[in-house]
C-alpha positions as a LaTeX table, in Angstrom:
\begin{tabular}{lrrr}
\hline
Residue & $x$ (\AA) & $y$ (\AA) & $z$ (\AA) \\
\hline
Met1 & 95.19 & 88.66 & 69.80 \\
Lys2 & 92.31 & 87.44 & 71.95 \\
Asp3 & 94.87 & 85.74 & 74.16 \\
Leu4 & 96.45 & 89.12 & 74.92 \\
Lys5 & 93.32 & 90.91 & 76.10 \\
Trp6 & 94.92 & 92.51 & 79.16 \\
Thr7 & 98.12 & 93.37 & 77.32 \\
Gly8 & 96.16 & 95.47 & 74.81 \\
Arg9 & 94.05 & 97.16 & 77.46 \\
Leu10 & 96.98 & 98.02 & 79.71 \\
Thr11 & 99.04 & 99.24 & 76.75 \\
Ile12 & 96.33 & 101.79 & 75.99 \\
Ile13 & 95.98 & 102.71 & 79.67 \\
Gly14 & 99.76 & 103.08 & 79.98 \\
Leu15 & 99.93 & 105.39 & 76.98 \\
Leu16 & 97.05 & 107.49 & 78.33 \\
Leu17 & 98.78 & 107.73 & 81.71 \\
Leu18 & 101.96 & 108.78 & 79.94 \\
Val19 & 100.15 & 111.61 & 78.12 \\
Ile20 & 98.44 & 112.71 & 81.36 \\
Asn21 & 101.79 & 112.71 & 83.16 \\
Phe22 & 103.40 & 114.84 & 80.45 \\
Met23 & 100.56 & 117.36 & 80.78 \\
Val24 & 100.86 & 117.43 & 84.58 \\
Ile25 & 104.65 & 117.79 & 84.44 \\
Gly26 & 104.16 & 120.74 & 82.10 \\
Gly27 & 107.55 & 120.86 & 80.40 \\
Gly28 & 109.44 & 120.60 & 83.67 \\
His29 & 107.52 & 123.30 & 85.53 \\
Gly30 & 104.72 & 121.16 & 86.95 \\
Tyr31 & 104.34 & 118.34 & 89.42 \\
Tyr32 & 106.36 & 115.13 & 89.20 \\
Glu33 & 104.59 & 113.27 & 92.00 \\
Leu34 & 102.04 & 111.62 & 89.69 \\
Leu35 & 104.86 & 110.25 & 87.54 \\
Phe36 & 106.48 & 108.57 & 90.54 \\
Phe37 & 103.20 & 106.88 & 91.51 \\
Thr38 & 102.06 & 105.80 & 88.04 \\
Phe39 & 105.47 & 104.72 & 86.70 \\
Pro40 & 107.54 & 103.64 & 89.72 \\
Phe41 & 110.01 & 101.35 & 87.95 \\
Pro42 & 111.38 & 103.92 & 85.49 \\
Cys43 & 111.49 & 106.42 & 88.33 \\
Leu44 & 113.66 & 104.07 & 90.38 \\
Ile45 & 116.13 & 104.02 & 87.48 \\
Leu46 & 115.78 & 107.81 & 87.32 \\
Asn47 & 116.74 & 107.92 & 91.01 \\
Leu48 & 119.93 & 105.99 & 90.26 \\
Phe49 & 121.14 & 108.09 & 87.32 \\
Asp50 & 119.49 & 111.42 & 88.23 \\
Glu51 & 118.67 & 111.98 & 84.56 \\
Ile52 & 116.34 & 110.60 & 81.92 \\
Asn53 & 118.16 & 108.08 & 79.73 \\
Ile54 & 117.18 & 105.42 & 77.20 \\
Leu55 & 116.66 & 102.79 & 79.91 \\
Val56 & 114.14 & 105.00 & 81.71 \\
Ile57 & 112.23 & 105.61 & 78.47 \\
Leu58 & 112.25 & 101.91 & 77.58 \\
Ile59 & 110.92 & 100.82 & 80.97 \\
Leu60 & 108.40 & 103.67 & 80.84 \\
Leu61 & 106.99 & 102.28 & 77.60 \\
Ile62 & 106.91 & 98.59 & 78.57 \\
Gln63 & 105.75 & 98.73 & 82.20 \\
Tyr64 & 101.99 & 98.54 & 81.63 \\
Pro65 & 102.12 & 96.16 & 78.63 \\
Leu66 & 104.27 & 93.90 & 80.82 \\
Tyr67 & 101.60 & 94.02 & 83.54 \\
Gly68 & 99.05 & 92.97 & 80.92 \\
Leu69 & 101.26 & 90.16 & 79.67 \\
Ile70 & 101.64 & 88.84 & 83.23 \\
Leu71 & 97.86 & 88.90 & 83.66 \\
Asp72 & 97.29 & 87.20 & 80.29 \\
Lys73 & 99.77 & 84.44 & 81.10 \\
Asn74 & 98.16 & 83.79 & 84.50 \\
Lys75 & 94.51 & 83.46 & 83.49 \\
Lys76 & 93.82 & 80.68 & 85.98 \\
Ser77 & 95.05 & 82.76 & 88.89 \\
Ile78 & 94.39 & 86.24 & 87.53 \\
Lys79 & 93.24 & 87.63 & 90.89 \\
Lys80 & 96.43 & 86.48 & 92.58 \\
Ala81 & 98.59 & 87.84 & 89.75 \\
Gly82 & 96.71 & 91.14 & 89.81 \\
Leu83 & 97.12 & 91.44 & 93.57 \\
Ile84 & 100.85 & 90.73 & 93.33 \\
Ile85 & 101.22 & 93.35 & 90.57 \\
Leu86 & 99.24 & 95.89 & 92.61 \\
Ile87 & 101.19 & 95.34 & 95.82 \\
Thr88 & 104.53 & 95.39 & 94.00 \\
His89 & 103.53 & 98.57 & 92.15 \\
Ile90 & 102.49 & 100.34 & 95.36 \\
Val91 & 105.62 & 99.32 & 97.27 \\
Phe92 & 107.95 & 100.42 & 94.49 \\
Ala93 & 105.97 & 103.64 & 93.97 \\
Leu94 & 106.48 & 104.54 & 97.62 \\
Ile95 & 110.18 & 103.70 & 97.40 \\
Ala96 & 110.57 & 105.76 & 94.21 \\
Tyr97 & 108.69 & 108.70 & 95.71 \\
Gln98 & 110.72 & 108.65 & 98.93 \\
Asn99 & 113.97 & 108.65 & 96.95 \\
Met100 & 112.96 & 111.28 & 94.39 \\
Pro101 & 115.97 & 113.27 & 93.15 \\
Thr102 & 116.12 & 116.82 & 94.50 \\
Gly103 & 115.88 & 118.23 & 90.98 \\
Phe104 & 112.40 & 116.74 & 90.68 \\
Lys105 & 110.99 & 118.07 & 93.97 \\
\hline
\end{tabular}
């Protein structure tokens, strides 16, 4: 388990972000913007189907643990891997936000 230090940390962070997002969304009557910036990949799938399906939920749950796994597997170049993850996350967050379905605005 020591080899998966970042996977464990980012799993906890991802779950906390998920809880925070559910509170901000407020049962559908709140703000969705935070969701599109913290979980861009599931939101891109949401943009395609215009509804929450099992694929969206699956990607929602594995996004941050996958980030941690990438960092754990690239220990020698962790700064480079982290920068690539960060840039990719930001780019896809902006794309997801710009293409947000009208039902979520």
